[in-house]
Coordinates of C-alpha atoms in Angstrom, one line a residue:
Chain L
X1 CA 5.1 16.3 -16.7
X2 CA 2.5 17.0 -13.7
X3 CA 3.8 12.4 -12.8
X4 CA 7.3 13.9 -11.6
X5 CA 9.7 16.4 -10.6
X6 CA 12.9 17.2 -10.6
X7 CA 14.8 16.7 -6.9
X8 CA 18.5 17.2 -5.8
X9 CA 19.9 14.2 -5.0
X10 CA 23.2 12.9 -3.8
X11 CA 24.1 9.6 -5.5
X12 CA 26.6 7.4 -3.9
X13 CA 27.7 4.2 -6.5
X14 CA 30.6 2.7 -6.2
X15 CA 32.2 4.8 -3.4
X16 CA 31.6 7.7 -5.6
X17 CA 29.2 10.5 -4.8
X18 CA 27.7 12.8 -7.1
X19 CA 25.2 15.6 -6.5
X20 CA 23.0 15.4 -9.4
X21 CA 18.5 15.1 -10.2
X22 CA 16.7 12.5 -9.8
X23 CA 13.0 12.6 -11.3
X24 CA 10.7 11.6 -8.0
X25 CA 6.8 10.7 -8.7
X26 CA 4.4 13.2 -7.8
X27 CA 2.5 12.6 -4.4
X28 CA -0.5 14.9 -3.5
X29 CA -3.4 14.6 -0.9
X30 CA -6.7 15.1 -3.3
X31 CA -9.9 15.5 -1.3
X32 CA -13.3 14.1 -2.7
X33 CA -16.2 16.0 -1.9
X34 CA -19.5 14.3 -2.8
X35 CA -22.7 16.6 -2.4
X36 CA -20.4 19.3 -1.2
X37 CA -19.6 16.9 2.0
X38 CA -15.6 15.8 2.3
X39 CA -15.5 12.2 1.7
X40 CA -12.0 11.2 1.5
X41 CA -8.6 12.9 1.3
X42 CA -6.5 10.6 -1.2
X43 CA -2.8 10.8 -1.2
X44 CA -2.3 10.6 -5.3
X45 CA -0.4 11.3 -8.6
X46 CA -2.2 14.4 -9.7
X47 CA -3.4 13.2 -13.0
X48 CA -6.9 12.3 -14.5
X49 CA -7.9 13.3 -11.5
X50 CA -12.0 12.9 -12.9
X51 CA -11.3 9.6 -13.4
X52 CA -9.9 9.1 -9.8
X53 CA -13.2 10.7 -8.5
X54 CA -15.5 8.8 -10.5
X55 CA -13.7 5.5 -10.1
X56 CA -13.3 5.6 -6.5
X57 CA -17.0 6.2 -6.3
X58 CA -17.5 3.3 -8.0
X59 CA -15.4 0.8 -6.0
X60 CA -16.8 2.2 -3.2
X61 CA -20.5 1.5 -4.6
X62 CA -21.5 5.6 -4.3
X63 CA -22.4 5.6 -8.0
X64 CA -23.2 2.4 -10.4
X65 CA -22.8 4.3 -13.8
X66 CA -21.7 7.9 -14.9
X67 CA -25.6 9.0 -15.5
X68 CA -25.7 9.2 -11.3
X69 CA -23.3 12.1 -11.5
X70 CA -25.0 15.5 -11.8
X71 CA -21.8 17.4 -11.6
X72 CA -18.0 16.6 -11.5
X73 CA -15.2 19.5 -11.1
X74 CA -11.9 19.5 -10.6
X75 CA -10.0 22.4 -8.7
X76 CA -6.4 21.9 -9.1
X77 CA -5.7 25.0 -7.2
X78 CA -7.3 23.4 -4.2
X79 CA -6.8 20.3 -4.7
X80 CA -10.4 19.4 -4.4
X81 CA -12.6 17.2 -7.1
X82 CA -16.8 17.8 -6.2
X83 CA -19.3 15.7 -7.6
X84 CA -22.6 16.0 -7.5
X85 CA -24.5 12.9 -7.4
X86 CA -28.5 12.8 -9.3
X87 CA -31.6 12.3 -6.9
X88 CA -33.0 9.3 -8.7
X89 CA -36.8 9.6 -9.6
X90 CA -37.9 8.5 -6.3
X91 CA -36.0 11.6 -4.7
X92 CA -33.4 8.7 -3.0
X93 CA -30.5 10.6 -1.5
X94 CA -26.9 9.8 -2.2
X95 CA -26.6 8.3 0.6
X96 CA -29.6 6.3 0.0
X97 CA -27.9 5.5 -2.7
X98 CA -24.8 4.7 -1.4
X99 CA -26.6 2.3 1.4
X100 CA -27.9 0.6 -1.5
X101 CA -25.1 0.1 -3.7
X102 CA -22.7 -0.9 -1.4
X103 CA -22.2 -4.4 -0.6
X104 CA -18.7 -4.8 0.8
X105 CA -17.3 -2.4 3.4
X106 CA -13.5 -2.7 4.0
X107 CA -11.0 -0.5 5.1
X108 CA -10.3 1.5 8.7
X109 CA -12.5 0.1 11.5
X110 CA -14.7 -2.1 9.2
X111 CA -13.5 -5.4 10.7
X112 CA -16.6 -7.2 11.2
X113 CA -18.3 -5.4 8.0
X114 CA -14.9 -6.7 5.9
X115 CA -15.9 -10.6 7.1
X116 CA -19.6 -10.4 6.7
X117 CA -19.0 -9.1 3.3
X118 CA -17.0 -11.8 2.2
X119 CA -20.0 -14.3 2.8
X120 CA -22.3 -11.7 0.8
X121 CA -20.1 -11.7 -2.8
X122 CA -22.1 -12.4 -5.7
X123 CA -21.8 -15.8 -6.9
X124 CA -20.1 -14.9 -9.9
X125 CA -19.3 -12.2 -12.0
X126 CA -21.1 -10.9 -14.5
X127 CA -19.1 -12.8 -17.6
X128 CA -18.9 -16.1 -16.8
X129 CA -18.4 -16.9 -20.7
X130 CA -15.3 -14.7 -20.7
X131 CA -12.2 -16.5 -22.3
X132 CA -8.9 -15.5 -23.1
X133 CA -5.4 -17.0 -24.5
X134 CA -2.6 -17.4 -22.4
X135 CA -0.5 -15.6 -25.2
X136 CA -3.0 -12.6 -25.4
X137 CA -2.4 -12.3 -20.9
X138 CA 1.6 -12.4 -21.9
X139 CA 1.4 -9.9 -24.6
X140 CA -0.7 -7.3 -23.2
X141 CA 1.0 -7.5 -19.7
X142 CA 4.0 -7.0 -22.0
X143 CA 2.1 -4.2 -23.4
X144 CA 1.5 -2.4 -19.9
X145 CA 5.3 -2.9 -19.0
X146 CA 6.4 -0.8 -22.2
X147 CA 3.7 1.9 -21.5
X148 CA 5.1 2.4 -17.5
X149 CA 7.1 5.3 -18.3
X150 CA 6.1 7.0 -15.3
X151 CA 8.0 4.3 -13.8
X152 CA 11.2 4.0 -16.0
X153 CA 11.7 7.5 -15.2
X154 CA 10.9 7.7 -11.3
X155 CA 11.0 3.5 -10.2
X156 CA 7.5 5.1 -7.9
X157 CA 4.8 4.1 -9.4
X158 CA 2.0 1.2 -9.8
X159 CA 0.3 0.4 -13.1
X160 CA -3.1 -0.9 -13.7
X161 CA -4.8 -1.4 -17.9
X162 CA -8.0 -2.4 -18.2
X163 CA -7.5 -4.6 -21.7
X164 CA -10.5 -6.2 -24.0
X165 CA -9.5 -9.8 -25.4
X166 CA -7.2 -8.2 -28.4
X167 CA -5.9 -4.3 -26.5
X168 CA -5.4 -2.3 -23.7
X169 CA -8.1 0.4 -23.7
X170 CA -7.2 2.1 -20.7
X171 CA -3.9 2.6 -19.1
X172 CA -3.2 4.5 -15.9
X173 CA 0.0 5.1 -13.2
X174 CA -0.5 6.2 -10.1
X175 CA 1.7 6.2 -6.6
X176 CA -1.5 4.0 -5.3
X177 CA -2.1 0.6 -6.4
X178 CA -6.0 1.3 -5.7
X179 CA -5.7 4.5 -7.3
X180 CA -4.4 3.1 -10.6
X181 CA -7.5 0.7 -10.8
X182 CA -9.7 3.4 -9.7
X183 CA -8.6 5.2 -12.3
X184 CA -8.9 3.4 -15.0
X185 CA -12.4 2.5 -14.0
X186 CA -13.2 6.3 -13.7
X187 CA -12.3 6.4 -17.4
X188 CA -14.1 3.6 -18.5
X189 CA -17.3 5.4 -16.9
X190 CA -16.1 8.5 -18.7
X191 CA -16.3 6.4 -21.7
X192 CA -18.9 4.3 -21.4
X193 CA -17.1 1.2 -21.8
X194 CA -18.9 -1.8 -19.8
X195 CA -15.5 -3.3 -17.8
X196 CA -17.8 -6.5 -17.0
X197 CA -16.5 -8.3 -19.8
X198 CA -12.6 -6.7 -19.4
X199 CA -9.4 -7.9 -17.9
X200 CA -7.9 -6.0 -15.6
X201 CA -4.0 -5.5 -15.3
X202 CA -1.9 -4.6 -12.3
X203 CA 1.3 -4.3 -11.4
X204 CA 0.2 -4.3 -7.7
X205 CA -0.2 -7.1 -5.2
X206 CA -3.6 -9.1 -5.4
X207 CA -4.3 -8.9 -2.0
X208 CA -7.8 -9.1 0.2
X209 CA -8.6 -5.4 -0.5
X210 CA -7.7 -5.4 -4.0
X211 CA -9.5 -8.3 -4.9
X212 CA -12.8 -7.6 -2.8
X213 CA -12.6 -4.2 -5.5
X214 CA -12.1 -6.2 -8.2
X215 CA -15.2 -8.5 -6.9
X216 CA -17.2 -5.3 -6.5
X217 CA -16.7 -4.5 -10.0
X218 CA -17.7 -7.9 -11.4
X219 CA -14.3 -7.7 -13.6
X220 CA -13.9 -11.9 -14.3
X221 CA -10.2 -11.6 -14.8
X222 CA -7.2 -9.8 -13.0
X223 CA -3.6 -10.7 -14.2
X224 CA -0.7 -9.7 -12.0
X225 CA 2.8 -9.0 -12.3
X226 CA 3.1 -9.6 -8.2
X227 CA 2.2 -11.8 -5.9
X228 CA -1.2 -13.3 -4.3
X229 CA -1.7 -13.3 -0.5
X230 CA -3.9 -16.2 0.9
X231 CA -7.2 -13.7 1.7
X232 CA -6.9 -12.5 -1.8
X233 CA -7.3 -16.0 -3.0
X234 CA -10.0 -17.1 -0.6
X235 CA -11.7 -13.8 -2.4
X236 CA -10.9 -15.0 -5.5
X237 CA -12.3 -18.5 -4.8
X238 CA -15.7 -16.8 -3.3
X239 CA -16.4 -14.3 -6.4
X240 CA -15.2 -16.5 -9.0
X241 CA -12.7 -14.7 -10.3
X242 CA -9.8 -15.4 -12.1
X243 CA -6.5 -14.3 -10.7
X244 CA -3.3 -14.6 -12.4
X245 CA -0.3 -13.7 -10.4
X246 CA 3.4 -13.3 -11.6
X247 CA 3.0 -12.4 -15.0
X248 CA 5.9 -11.8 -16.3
X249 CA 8.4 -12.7 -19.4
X250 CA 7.0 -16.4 -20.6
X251 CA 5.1 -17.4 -17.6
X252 CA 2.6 -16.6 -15.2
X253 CA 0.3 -18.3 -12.3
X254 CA -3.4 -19.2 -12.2
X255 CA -4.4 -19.3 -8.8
X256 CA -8.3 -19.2 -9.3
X257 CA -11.0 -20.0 -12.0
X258 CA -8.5 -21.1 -14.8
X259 CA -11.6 -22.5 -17.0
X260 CA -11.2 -18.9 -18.6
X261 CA -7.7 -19.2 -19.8
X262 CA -7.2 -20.8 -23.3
X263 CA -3.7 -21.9 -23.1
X264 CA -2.1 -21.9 -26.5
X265 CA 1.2 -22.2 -27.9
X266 CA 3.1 -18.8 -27.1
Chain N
X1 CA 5.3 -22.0 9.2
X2 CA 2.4 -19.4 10.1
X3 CA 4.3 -16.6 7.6
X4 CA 2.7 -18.9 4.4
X5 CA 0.7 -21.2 3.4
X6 CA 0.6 -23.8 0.4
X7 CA -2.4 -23.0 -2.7
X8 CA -2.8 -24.7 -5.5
X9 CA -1.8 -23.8 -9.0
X10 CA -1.8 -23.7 -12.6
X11 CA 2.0 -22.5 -13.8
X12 CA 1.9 -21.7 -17.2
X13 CA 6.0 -21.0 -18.1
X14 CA 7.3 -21.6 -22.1
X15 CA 3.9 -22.8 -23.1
X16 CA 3.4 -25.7 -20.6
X17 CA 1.2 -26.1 -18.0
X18 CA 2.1 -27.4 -14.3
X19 CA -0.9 -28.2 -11.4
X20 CA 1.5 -28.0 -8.6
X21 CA 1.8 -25.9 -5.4
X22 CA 2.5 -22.2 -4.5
X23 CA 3.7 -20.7 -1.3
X24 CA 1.2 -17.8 -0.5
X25 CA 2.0 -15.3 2.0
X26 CA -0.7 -14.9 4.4
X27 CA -2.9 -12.1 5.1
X28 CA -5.3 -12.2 8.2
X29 CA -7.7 -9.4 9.3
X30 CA -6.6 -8.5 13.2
X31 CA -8.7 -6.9 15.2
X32 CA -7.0 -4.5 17.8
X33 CA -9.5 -3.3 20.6
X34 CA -8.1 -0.3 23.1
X35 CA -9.6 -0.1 26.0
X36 CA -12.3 -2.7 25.1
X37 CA -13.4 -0.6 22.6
X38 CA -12.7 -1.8 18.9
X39 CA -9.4 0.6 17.8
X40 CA -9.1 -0.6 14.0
X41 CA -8.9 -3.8 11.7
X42 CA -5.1 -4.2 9.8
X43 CA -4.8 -7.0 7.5
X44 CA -1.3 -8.2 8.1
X45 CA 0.8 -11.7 8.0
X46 CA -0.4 -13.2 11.3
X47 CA 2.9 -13.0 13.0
X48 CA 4.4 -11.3 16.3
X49 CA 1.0 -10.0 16.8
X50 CA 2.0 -8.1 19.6
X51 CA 4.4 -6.1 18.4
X52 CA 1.9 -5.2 15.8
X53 CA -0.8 -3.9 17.8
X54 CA 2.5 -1.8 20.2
X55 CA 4.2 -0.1 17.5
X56 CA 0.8 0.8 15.5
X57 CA 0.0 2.4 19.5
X58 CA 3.1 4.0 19.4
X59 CA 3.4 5.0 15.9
X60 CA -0.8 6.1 16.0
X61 CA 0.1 8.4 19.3
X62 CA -1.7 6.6 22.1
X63 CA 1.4 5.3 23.7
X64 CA 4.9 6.6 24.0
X65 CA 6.2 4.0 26.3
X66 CA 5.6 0.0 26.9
X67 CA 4.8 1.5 30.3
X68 CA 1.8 3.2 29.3
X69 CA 0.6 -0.3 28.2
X70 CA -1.3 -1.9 31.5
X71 CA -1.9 -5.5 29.7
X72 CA -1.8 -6.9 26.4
X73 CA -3.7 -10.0 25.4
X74 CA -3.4 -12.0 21.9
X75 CA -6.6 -14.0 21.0
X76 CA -5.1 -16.0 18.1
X77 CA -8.8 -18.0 17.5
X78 CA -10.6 -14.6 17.5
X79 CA -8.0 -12.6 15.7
X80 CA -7.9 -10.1 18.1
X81 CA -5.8 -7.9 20.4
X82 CA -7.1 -6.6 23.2
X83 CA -4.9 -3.5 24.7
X84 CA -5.6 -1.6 28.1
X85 CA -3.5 1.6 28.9
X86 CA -2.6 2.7 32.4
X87 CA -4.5 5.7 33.5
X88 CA -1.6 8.4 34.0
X89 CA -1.0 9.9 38.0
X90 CA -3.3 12.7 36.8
X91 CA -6.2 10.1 36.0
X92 CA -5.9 10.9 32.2
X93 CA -8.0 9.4 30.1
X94 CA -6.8 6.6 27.0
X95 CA -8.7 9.2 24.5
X96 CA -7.0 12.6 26.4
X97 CA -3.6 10.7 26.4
X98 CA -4.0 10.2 22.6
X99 CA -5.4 13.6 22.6
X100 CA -1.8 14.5 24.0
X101 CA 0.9 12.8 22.1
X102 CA -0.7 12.8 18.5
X103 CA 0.2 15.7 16.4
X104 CA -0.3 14.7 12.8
X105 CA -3.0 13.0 11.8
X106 CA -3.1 11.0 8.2
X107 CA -5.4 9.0 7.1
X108 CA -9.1 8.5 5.3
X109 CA -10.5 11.7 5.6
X110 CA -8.2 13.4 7.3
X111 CA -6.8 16.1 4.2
X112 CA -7.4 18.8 6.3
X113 CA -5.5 17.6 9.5
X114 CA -2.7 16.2 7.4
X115 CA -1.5 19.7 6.3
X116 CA -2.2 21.3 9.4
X117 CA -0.1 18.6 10.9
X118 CA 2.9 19.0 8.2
X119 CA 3.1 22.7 9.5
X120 CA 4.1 21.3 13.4
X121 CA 6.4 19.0 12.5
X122 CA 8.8 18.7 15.5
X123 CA 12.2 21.0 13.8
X124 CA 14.6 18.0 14.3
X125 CA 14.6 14.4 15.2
X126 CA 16.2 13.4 18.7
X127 CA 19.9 12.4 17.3
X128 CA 20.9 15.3 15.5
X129 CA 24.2 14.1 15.9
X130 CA 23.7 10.5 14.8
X131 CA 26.4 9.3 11.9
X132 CA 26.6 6.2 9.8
X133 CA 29.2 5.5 7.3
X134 CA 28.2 4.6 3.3
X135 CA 29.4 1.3 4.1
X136 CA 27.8 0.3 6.9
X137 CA 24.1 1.4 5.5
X138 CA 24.9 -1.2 2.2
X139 CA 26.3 -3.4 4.1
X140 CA 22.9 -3.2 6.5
X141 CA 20.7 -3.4 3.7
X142 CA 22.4 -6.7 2.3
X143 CA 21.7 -8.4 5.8
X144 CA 18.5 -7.3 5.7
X145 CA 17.8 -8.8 1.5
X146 CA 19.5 -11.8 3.3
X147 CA 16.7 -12.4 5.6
X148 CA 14.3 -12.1 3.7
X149 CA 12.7 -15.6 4.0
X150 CA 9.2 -15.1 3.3
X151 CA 9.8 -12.7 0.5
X152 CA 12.3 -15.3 -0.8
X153 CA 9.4 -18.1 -0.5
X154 CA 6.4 -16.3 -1.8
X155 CA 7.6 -12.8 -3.3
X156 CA 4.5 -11.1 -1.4
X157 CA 5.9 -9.2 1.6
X158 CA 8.1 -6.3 2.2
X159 CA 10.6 -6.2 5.2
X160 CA 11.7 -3.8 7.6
X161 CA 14.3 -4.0 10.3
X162 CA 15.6 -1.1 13.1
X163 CA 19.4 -1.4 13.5
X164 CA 22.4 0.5 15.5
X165 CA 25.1 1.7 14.0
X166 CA 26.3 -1.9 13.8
X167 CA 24.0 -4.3 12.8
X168 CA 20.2 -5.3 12.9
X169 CA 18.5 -5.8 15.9
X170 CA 15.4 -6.0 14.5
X171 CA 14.0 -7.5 11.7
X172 CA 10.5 -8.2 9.7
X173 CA 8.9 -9.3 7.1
X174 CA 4.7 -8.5 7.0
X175 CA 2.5 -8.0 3.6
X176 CA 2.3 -4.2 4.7
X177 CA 5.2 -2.4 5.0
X178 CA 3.2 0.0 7.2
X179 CA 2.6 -3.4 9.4
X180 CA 6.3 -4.2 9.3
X181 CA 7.4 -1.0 10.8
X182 CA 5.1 -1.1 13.0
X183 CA 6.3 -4.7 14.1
X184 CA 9.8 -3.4 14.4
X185 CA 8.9 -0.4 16.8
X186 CA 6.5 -2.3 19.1
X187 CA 9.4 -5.3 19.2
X188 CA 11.9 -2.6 20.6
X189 CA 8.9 -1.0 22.7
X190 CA 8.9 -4.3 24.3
X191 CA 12.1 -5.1 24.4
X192 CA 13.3 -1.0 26.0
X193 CA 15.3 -0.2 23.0
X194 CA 15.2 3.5 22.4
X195 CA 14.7 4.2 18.2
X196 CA 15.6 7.6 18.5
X197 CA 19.4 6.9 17.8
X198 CA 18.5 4.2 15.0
X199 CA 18.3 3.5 11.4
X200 CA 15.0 2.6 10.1
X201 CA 15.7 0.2 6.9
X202 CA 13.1 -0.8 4.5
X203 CA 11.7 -2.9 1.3
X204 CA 8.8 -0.5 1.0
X205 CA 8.5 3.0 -1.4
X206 CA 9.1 6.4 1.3
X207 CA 5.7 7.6 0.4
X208 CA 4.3 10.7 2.6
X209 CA 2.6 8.7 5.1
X210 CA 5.5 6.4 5.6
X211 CA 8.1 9.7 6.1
X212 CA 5.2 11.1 8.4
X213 CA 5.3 8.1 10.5
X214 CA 8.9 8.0 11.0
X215 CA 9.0 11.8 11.7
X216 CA 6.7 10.8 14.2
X217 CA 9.2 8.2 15.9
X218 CA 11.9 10.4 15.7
X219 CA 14.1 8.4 13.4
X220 CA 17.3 9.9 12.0
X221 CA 17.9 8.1 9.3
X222 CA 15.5 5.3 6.8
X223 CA 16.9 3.7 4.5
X224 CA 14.9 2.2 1.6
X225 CA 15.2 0.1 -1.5
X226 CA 12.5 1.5 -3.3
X227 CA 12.1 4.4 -4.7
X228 CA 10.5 8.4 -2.9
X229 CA 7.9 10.9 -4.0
X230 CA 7.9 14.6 -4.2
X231 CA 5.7 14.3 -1.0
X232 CA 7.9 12.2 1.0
X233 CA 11.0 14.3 0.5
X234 CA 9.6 17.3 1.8
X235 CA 8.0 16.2 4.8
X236 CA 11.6 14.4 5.4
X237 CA 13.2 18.2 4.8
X238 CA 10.8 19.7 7.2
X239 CA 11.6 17.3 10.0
X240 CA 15.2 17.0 9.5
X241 CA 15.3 13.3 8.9
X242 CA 18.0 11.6 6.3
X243 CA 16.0 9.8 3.3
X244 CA 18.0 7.1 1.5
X245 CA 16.2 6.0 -1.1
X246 CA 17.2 2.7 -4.2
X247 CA 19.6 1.2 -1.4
X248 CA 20.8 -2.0 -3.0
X249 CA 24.1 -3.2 -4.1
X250 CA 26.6 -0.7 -4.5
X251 CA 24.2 2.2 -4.3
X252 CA 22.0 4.4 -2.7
X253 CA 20.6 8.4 -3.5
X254 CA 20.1 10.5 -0.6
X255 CA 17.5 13.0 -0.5
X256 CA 17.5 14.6 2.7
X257 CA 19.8 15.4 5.6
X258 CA 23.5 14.2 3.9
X259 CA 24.7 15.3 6.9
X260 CA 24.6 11.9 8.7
X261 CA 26.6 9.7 6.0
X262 CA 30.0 9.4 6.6
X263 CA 31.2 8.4 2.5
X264 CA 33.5 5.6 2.9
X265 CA 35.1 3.2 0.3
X266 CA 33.4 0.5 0.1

């Protein structure tokens, strides 16, 4: 499997050594190249590495469906994905493009970009008629947890599932807790599947950044097996999302928006 | 306590529903201007603030020593920390000095500099002769689970703490575990504790940008409870430094550099 290796190991339990393998997750720096100029260098598990591209592009707000990509490759010799973005039919550049799209700049050096953002979320997302049962957010975050295999074999890795209101559709594992979402949004572009009416599943913290991506996408629900920090929240509040933290076993927490949750009898 | 706050929420658990309160760890964008000019934002628990903005100097390159820092000023209403740097006996310049110490460069868009920078790796860390026994480093990593207080109150934060051969001399808890390394080196820049001869313990996974950073502060020896990648072990081979990784309870695997446990019993 291209998710692990093999690595001598020394493994002290007990007082007792033992020089054995352990299988370690794959970590490798992937650079993005959009219109044949470097983008961003991601450090990565090296898998699905289209649907990285594509759905980093469109968290980022490059690209709003798959028809603005003219050309994707993947060079796993180089470590490179290149996409090629379409001139739309008033010859607007990508980065036109991009100017337009984005709304929300976070990250390195985008302080003051991160805060006015905040102020400029939509409303609310796209499905505001969403609903779900509490036992359906149980059993498909018990769903991811038996499909983690990446991380019962290596303990190194985040999950992210991108479920309708019966399945998951889309699962992913990935060193990054960004790149597991991105991923699975790369493949729902891939697919064509609409994620505005979707929950989203993460095994990852639902802080500040991860929420403003999950505003960005206008996903209405994001369930959690971690914790919530207080910016992620505010977020939350702001885009009207709702965001479930600690969901895990029989329980979980509804910090946000909880008129979409049905709670029924588990 | 600043570390948390109280949120509202919905606890579903067993198929009842609870309104009641959550602690929430808090997150807070934090500004850190260099020389007046604006350095980068982190989002971090609003804590020891100036520790923060140190170590991220020191870790970043653009200091080496708490006396390269002229003044240090904490604007808690603006979230902001304003650094200056003394101008070197040579009249060199904040961006030559950085120019200077930084050899390896990670980071958002910097794929090519990254593997460039793997290739100059210095050949050893400082203490080549440093030792620990097996004991000590569980016996560290329980005091460490012990203090844990915010992690214990809102499960969102990971901790990190620098410690002699005896016992921890520093500890912290921040909702980056890049931000609570960086709290522990600028707490023993201030404080004129050398880390060269230290163990580096910590909550968070030894990814390649975490093993770059502590090659870059010359640490023999980290000690983690989570889990490596393929990427982190071999920049840890390259510079020499001793990568624990799954330290908890009775155990730990080492990955790198054996050469500085002493096995014990336990």
């Amino acid at each position: 499997m291209k998710e692990f290796r093999k690595k001598a190991v020394l493994m002290f339990r007990d007082g007792n050594t033992d020089e054995t393998e352990d299988r370690v997750v794959s970590e490798q720096p992937i650079t993005i190249y959009l219109n044949e100029e470097e983008l961003v260098t991601l450090l990565c598990t090296p898998v699905n590495l289209d649907c990285l591209a594509l759905g980093f592009l469109r968290a980022e707000g490059y690209i709003t469906t798959g028809t603005d990509v003219k050309d994707l490759q993947v060079d796993l010799q180089r470590n490179e994905v290149s996409v090629s973005l379409e001139i739309g039919p008033e010859g607007v550049s990508a980065e036109e493009t991009y100017e337009r799209c984005r709304t929300i700049a976070a990250g390195p050096g985008g302080g003051t970009a991160f805060f006015n953002a905040r102020d400029s979320l939509p409303p609310l997302p796209a499905s505001d008629n969403f609903r779900i049962g509490s036992s359906r957010i149980l059993a498909l975050m018990q769903q991811m947890q038996e499909r983690a295999l990446v991380f019962k074999q290596t303990g190194g890795v985040h999950s992210a599932s991108l479920c309708d209101r019966e399945r998951i559709l889309f699962f992913c594992e990935d060193i990054g807790r960004h790149n597991a979402i991105d991923k699975i949004v790369g493949e729902s572009i891939l697919r064509g599947v609409d994620i505005k009416d979707k929950v989203l599943l993460t095994s990852g913290r639902l802080s500040a950044e991860m929420m403003l991506k999950v505003a960005r996408l206008e996903v209405p629900l994001v369930v959690s097996r971690s914790a919530p920090t207080t910016l992620g929240i505010e977020i939350a509040e702001r885009a009207s999302i709702t965001m479930i933290g600690f969901g895990r076993g029989n329980r979980f927490n509804v910090y946000t928006c909880p008129r979409r949750v049905i709670f029924d009898s588990c």
